[in-house]
Short mmCIF file of C-alpha atoms in Angstrom, two decimals:
data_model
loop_
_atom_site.label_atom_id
_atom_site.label_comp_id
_atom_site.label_asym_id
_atom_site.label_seq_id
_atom_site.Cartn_x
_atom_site.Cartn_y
_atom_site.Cartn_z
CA UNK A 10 129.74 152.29 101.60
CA UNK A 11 130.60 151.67 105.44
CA UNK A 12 129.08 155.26 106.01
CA UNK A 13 126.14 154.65 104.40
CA UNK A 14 125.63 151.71 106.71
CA UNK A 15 125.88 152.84 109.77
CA UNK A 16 123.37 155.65 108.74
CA UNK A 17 121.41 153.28 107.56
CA UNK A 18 121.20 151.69 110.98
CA UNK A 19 121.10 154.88 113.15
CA UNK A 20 118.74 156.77 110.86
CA UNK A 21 119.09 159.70 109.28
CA UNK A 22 116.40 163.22 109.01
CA UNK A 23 116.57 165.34 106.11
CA UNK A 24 115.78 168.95 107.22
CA UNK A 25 115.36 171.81 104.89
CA UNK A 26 115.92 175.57 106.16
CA UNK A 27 114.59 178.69 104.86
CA UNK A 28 115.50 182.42 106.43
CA UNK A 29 117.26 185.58 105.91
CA UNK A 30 120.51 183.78 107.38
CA UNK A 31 120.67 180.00 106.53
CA UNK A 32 124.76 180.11 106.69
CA UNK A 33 124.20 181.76 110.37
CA UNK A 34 121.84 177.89 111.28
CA UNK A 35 125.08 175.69 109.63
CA UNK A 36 127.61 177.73 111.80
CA UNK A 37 125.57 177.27 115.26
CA UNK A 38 124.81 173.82 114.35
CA UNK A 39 128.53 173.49 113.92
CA UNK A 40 129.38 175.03 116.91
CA UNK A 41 127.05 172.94 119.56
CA UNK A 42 128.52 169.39 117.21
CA UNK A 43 125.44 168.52 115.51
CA UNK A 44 126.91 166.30 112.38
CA UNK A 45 125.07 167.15 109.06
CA UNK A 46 126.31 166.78 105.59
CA UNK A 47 125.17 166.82 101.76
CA UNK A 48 124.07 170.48 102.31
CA UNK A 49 121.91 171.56 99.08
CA UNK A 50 121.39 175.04 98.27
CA UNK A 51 117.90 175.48 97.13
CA UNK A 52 117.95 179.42 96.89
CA UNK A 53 119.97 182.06 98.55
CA UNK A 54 117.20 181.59 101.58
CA UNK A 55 116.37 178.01 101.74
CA UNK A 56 118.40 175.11 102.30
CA UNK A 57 118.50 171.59 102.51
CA UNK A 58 120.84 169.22 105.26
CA UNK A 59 120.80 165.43 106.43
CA UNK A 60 121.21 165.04 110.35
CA UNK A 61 121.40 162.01 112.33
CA UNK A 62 118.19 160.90 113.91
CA UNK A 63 119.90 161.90 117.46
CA UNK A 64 120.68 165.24 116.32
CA UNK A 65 117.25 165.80 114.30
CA UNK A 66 115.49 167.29 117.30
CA UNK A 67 118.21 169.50 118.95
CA UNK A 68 118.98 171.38 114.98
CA UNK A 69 115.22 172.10 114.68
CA UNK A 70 115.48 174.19 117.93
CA UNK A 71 118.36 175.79 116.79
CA UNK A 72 116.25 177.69 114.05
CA UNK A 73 114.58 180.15 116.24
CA UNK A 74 117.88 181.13 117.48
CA UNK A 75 118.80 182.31 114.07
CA UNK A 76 115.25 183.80 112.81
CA UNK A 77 114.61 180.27 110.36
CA UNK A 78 112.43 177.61 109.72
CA UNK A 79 113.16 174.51 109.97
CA UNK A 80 111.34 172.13 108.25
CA UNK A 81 111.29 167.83 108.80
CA UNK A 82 111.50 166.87 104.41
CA UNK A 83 112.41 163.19 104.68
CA UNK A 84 113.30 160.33 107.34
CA UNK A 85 115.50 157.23 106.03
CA UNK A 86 116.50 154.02 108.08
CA UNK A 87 116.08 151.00 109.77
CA UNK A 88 114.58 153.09 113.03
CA UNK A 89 112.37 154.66 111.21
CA UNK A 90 111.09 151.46 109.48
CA UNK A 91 110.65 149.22 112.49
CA UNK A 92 108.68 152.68 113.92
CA UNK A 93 105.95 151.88 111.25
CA UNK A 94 104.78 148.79 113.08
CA UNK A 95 104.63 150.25 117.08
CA UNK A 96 101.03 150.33 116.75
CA UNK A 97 100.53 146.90 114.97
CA UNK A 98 100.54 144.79 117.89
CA UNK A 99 99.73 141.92 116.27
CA UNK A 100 103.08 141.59 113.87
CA UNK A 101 105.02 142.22 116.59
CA UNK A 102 103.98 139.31 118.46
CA UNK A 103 103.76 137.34 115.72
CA UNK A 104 107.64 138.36 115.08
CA UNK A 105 108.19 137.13 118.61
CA UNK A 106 106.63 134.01 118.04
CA UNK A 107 108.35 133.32 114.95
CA UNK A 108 111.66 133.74 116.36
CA UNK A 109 110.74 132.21 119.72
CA UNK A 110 109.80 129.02 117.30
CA UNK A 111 113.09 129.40 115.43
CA UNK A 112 115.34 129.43 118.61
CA UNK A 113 113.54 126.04 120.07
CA UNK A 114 112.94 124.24 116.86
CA UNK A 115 116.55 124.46 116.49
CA UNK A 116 117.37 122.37 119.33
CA UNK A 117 115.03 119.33 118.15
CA UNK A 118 115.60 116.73 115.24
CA UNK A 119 113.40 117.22 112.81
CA UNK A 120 114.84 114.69 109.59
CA UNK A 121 116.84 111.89 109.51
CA UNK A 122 118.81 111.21 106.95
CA UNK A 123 120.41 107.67 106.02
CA UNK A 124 123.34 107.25 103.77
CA UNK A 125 125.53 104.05 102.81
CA UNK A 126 122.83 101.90 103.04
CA UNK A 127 122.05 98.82 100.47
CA UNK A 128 120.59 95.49 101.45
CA UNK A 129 119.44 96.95 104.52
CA UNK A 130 116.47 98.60 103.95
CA UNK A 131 116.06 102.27 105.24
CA UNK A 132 112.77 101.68 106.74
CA UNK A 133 114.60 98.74 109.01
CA UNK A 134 117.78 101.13 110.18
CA UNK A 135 114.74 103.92 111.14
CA UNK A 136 112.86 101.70 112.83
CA UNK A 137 115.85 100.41 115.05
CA UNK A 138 116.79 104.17 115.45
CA UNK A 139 113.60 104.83 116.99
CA UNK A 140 113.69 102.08 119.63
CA UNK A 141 117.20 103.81 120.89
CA UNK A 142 115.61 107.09 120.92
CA UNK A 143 116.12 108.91 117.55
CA UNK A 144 113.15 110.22 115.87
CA UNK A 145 112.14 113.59 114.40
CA UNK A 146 110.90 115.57 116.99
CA UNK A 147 113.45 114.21 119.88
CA UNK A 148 115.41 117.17 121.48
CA UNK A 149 118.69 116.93 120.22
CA UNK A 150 121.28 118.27 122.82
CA UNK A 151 120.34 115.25 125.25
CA UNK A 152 120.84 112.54 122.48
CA UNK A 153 124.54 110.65 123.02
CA UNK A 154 124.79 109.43 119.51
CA UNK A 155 128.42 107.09 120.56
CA UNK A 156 125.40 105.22 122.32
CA UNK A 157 122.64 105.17 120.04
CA UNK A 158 124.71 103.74 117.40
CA UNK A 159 126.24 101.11 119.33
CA UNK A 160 122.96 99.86 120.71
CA UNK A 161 121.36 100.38 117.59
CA UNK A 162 124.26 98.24 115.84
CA UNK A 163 123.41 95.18 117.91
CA UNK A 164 119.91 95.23 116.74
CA UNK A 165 121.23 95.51 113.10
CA UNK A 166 123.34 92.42 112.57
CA UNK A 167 123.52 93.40 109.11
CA UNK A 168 125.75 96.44 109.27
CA UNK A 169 129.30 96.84 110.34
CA UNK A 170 129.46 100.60 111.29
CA UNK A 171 127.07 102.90 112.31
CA UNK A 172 127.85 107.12 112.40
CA UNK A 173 125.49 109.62 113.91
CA UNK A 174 126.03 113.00 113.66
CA UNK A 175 123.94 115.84 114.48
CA UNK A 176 123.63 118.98 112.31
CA UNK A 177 121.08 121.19 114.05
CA UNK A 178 117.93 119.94 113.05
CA UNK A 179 119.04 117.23 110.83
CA UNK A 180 120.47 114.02 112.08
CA UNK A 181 122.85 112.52 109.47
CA UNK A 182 123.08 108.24 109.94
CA UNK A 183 126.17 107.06 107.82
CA UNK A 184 126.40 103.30 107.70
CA UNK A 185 128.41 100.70 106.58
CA UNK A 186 127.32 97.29 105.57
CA UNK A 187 128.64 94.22 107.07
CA UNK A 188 130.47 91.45 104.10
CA UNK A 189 128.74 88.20 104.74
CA UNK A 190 131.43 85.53 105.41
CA UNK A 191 131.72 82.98 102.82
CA UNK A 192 130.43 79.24 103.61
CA UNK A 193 133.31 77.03 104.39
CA UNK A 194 132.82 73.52 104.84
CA UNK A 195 133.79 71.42 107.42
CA UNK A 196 136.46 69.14 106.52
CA UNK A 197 136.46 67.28 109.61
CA UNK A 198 132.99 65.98 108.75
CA UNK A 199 132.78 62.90 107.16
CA UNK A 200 129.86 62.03 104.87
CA UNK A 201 128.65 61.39 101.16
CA UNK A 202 127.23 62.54 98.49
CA UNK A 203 123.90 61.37 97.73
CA UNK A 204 120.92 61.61 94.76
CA UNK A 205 118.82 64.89 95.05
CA UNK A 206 116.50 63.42 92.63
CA UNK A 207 115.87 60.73 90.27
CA UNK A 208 117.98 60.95 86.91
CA UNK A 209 120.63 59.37 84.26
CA UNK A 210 123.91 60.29 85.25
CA UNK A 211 125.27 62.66 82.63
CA UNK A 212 128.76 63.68 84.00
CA UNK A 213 130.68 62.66 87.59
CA UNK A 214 133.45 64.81 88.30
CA UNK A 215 134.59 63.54 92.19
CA UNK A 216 136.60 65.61 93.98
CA UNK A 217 137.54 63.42 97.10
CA UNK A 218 135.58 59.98 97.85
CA UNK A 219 134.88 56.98 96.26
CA UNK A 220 132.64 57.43 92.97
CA UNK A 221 129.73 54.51 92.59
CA UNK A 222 128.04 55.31 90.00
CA UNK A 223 129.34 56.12 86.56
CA UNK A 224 127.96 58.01 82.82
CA UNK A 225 125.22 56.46 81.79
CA UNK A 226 123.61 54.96 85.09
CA UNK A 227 120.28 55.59 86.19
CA UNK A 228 120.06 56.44 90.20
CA UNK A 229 117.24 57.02 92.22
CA UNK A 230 116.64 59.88 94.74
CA UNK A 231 118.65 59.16 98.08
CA UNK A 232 121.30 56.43 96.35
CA UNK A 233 124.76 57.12 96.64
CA UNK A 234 126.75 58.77 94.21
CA UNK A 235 130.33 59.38 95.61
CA UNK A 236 130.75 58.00 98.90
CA UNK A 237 132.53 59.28 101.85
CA UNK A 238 134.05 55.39 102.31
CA UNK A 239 137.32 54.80 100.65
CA UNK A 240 138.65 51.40 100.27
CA UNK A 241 142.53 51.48 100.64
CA UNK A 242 144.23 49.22 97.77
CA UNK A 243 146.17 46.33 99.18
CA UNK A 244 149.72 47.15 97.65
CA UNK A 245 150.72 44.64 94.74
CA UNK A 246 151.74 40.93 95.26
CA UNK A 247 150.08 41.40 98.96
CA UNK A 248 148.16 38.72 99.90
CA UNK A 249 145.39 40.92 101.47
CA UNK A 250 142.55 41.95 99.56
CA UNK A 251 142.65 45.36 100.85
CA UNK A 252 143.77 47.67 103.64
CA UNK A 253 140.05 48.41 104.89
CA UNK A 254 138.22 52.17 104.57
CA UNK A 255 139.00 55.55 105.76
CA UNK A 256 135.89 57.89 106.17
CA UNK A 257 136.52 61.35 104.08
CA UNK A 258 133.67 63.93 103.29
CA UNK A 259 132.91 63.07 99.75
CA UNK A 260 133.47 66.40 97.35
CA UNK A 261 132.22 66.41 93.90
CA UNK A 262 129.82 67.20 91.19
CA UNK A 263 127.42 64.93 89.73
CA UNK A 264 124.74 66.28 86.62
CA UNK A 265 121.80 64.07 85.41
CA UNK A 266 119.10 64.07 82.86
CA UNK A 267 115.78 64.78 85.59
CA UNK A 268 112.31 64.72 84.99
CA UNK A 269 109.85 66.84 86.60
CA UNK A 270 106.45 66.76 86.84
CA UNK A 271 104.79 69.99 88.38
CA UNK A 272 100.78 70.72 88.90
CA UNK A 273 98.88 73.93 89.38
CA UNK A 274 94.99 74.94 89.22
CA UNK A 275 93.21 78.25 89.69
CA UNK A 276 89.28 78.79 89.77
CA UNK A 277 87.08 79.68 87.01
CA UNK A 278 85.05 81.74 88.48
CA UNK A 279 86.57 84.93 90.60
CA UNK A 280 85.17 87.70 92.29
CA UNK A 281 85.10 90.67 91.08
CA UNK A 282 84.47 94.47 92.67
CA UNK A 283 81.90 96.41 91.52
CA UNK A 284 82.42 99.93 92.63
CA UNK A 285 78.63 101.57 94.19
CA UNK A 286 80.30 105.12 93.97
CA UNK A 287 80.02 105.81 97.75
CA UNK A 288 82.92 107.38 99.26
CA UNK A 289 84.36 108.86 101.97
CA UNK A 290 87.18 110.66 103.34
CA UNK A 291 88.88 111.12 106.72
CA UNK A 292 91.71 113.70 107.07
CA UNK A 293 95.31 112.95 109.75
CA UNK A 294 97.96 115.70 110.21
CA UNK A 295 101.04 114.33 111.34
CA UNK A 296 103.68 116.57 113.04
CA UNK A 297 107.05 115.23 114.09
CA UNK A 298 105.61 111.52 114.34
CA UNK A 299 102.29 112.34 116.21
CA UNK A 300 98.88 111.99 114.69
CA UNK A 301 96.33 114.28 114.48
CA UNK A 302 92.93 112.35 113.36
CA UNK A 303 90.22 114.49 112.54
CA UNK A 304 87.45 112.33 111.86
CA UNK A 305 87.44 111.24 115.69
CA UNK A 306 85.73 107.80 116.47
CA UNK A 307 83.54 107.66 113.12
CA UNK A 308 84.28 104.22 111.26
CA UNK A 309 83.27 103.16 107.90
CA UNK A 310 80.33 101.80 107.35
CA UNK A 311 80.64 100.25 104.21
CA UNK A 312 81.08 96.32 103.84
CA UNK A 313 83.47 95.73 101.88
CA UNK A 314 85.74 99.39 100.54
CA UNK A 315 89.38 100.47 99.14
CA UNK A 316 91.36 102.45 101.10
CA UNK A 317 93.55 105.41 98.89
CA UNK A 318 95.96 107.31 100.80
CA UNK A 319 97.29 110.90 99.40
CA UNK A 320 99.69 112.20 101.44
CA UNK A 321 100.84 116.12 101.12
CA UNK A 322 104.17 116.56 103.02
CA UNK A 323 105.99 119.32 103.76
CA UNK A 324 109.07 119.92 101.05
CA UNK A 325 112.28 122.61 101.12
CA UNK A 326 112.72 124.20 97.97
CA UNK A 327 116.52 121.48 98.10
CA UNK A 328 114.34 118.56 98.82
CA UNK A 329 114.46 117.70 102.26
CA UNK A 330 111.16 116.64 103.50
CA UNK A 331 110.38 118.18 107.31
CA UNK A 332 108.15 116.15 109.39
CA UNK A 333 105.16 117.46 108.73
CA UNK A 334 102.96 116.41 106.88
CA UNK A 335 98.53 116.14 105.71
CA UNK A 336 97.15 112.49 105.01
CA UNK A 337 93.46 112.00 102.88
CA UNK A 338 92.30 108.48 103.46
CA UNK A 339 89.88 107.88 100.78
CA UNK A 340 86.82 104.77 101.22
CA UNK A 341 85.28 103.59 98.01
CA UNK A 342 83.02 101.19 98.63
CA UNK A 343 82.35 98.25 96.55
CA UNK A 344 80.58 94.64 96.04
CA UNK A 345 81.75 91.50 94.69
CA UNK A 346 80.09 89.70 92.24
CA UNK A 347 80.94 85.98 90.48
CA UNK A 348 82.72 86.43 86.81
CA UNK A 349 83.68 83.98 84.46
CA UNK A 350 87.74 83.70 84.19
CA UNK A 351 88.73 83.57 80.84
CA UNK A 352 90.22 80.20 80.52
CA UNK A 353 93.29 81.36 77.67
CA UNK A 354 94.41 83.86 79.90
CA UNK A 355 94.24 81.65 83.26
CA UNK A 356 96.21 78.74 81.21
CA UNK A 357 98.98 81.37 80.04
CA UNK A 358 99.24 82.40 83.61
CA UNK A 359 99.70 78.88 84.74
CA UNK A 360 101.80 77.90 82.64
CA UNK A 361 104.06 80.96 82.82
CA UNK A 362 103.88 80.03 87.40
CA UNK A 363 105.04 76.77 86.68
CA UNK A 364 107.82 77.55 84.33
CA UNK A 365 109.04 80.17 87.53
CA UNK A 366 108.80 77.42 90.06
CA UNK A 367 110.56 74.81 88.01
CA UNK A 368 113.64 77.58 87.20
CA UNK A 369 113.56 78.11 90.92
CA UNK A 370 113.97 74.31 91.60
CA UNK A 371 116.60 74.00 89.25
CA UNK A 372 118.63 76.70 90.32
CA UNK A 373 121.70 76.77 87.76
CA UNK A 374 120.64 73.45 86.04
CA UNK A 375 118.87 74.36 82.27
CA UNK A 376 115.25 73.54 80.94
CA UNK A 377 115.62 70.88 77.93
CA UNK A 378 112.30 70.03 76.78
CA UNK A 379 108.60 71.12 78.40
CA UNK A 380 105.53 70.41 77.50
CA UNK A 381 102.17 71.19 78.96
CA UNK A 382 98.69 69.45 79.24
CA UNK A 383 95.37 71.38 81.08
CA UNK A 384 92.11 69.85 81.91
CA UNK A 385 88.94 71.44 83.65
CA UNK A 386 87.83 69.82 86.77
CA UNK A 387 84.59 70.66 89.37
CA UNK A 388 84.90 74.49 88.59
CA UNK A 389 88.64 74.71 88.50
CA UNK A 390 91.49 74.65 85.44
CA UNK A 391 94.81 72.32 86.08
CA UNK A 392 97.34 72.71 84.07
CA UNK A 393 100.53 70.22 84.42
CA UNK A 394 104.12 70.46 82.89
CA UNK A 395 106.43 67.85 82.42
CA UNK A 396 109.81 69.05 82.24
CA UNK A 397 112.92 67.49 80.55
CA UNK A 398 116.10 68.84 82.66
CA UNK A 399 119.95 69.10 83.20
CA UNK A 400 121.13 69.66 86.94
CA UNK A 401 123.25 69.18 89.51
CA UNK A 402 121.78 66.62 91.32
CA UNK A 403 124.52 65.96 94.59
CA UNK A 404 124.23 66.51 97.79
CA UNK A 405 126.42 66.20 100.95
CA UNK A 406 125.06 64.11 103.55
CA UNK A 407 126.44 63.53 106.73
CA UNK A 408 127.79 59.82 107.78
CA UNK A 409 125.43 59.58 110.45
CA UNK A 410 121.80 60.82 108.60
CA UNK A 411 123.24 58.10 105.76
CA UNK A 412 123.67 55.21 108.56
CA UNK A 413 120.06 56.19 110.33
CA UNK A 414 118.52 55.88 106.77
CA UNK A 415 119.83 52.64 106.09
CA UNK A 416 118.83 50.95 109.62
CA UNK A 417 115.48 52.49 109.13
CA UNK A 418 115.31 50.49 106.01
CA UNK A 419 113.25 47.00 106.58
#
């Protein structure tokens, strides 16, 4: 096998010999060290012998020592392939190119590839990368990545660690997101908590602070529910009345029977596109983050159009898209004309908006009763739900937003 190799590489002539004497051509060829093997015998005048490609030209002169002819039968190897394309000038310097391409484009980035990445949307880490200097097309030896992902890390409060690593022409980003810290309230501020909304008390569950209200009371929005005031028992048989108040920040929970009343309205007559079946289409290449328009400083003409993008990039056969890649930006033109809304449908819709907004008010409270009334005024449908609801209704307020709401009281 390793024989066959390195003839394969150093090329090999088949030569066949014909004369009186063939043995006489083998024995002179031996004697002046021309290598040959796999002799064939042919007839008792005419044989056959593979030569290197070296010694191909000193055995054929050998013959008219020895009163034979020798005759070239077959050449094999890599010399003797690349010989085909001498003359095709062409190949060869589109060979040179291609390799001359191949050695540079190695030393430039041409993907980026994010991993670890949740929340934090790739586009955003990207993005940042780019402002530090990493993009595809950026020459990779003078990148410092240590410094690209420490800078970019301060423009990303979001993550906690940042790794970029360079594999030839692929730049590998590992991140790590950062664990929000959880809210923790400060204890050192007094306050109460007060009425988010109007309601019947349902439950009161006070954790610290005085409670003022109890099952069964109706407050309105801003009133005190467990305040941040404690008054201090006098102890028994004590002839005061009390010891006076300590300030505390009022903890607690406090749910309530609420009411809501929520409005919305949407036209009855929309505009609609009509599409007039003009088009057209204006072609971008984009290579390693540069665009290449090639409908120069033409604009559309149409009024009013919808723009369809169809982008062809270029794909490995394992997936990885190279930065390269041919845009079609397609211009349908249109006009808008007045339609009827169908008034079912835009009530359904409505209704189905307001029943989103009033879970989104709620939060973890729960939807008791609804019920929903619509009515048609100058061109437009409004639709209103009333809303039966249990919620959490508390809310800390500071000591001091409590005491500038009372003195702004008349």
């Amino acid at each position: 096998m390793l024989k066959r190799m390195v003839n394969a590489l150093r090329g090999s002539v088949r030569l066949e010999v014909s004369g009186a004497f063939p043995e006489r051509f083998l024995n002179l060829c031996a004697q002046r060290g021309i290598v040959f093997w796999n002799v064939e015998w042919l007839e008792a005048t005419r044989l056959r012998l593979t030569v290197t490609r070296q010694g191909s030209g000193p055995a054929r002169a050998l013959g008219d020592k020895v009163l034979c002819t020798v005759v070239l039968a077959e050449q094999s190897g890599v010399p003797f392939f690349l010989g085909r394309f001498r003359r095709r000038y062409a190949l060869l310097v589109g060979l040179a190119l291609s390799l001359t391409a191949v050695c540079v484009l190695s030393q430039f980035v041409l993907t980026i590839e994010v991993e670890g990445n949740e929340a934090v949307s790739t586009a955003e880490i990207l993005t940042e990368l780019r402002r530090q200097g990493l993009r595809p097309g950026v020459y990779g030896p003078g990148l410092d990545e240590g410094t690209i992902s420490s800078a970019a890390l301060l423009g990303l409060p979001e993550l906690a660690w940042m790794s970029v690593n360079l594999h030839g022409t692929r730049a590998e980003v590992l991140v790590r997101e950062a664990v929000p810290a959880p809210e923790v309230d400060d204890e050192e501020q007094v306050g109460s908590i007060v009425a988010r909304s109007s309601g019947i008390v349902t439950h009161i569950e006070p954790l610290s602070g005085e409670a003022l209200v109890a099952q069964g009371d109706t407050v309105l929005a801003g009133e005190v529910l467990i305040s941040g005031a404690v008054t201090l028992d006098a102890p028994q048989y004590s002839e005061l009345e009390n010891l006076g108040q300590i300030l505390v920040r009022a903890q607690g929970q406090v749910f309530a029977r609420t009411w809501h009343t929520m409005t919305a309205s949407i036209p009855l007559e929309a505009q609609v596109k009509s599409y007039t079946g003009e088009k057209a289409s204006r072609w971008t290449l984009s290579i390693l983050g540069h665009r290449i328009d090639f409908f120069g400083k033409s604009g559309i003409s149409f009024p009013g159009y919808d723009k369809i993008t169809d982008t062809w990039a270029l794909t490995l056969p394992g997936g990885r898209e190279m930065p390269l890649a041919l845009s079609r930006e397609t211009c349908r033109a249109y006009t808008l004309a007045a339609a009827p809304v169908d008034a079912d449908a835009a009530e359904r819709l409505l209704e189905e908006r307001l029943l989103e907004a009033l879970r989104a008010r709620l939060g973890d409270g729960e939807v008791v009763h609804t019920s929903f009334s619509s009515a048609q005024r100058d061109g437009r449908l409004e639709v209103t739900l009333q809303a039966e609801c249990t919620e959490e209704i508390g809310r800390f307020v500071p000591l001091e937003s409590i005491t500038e709401e009372n003195e702004a009281e008349p």
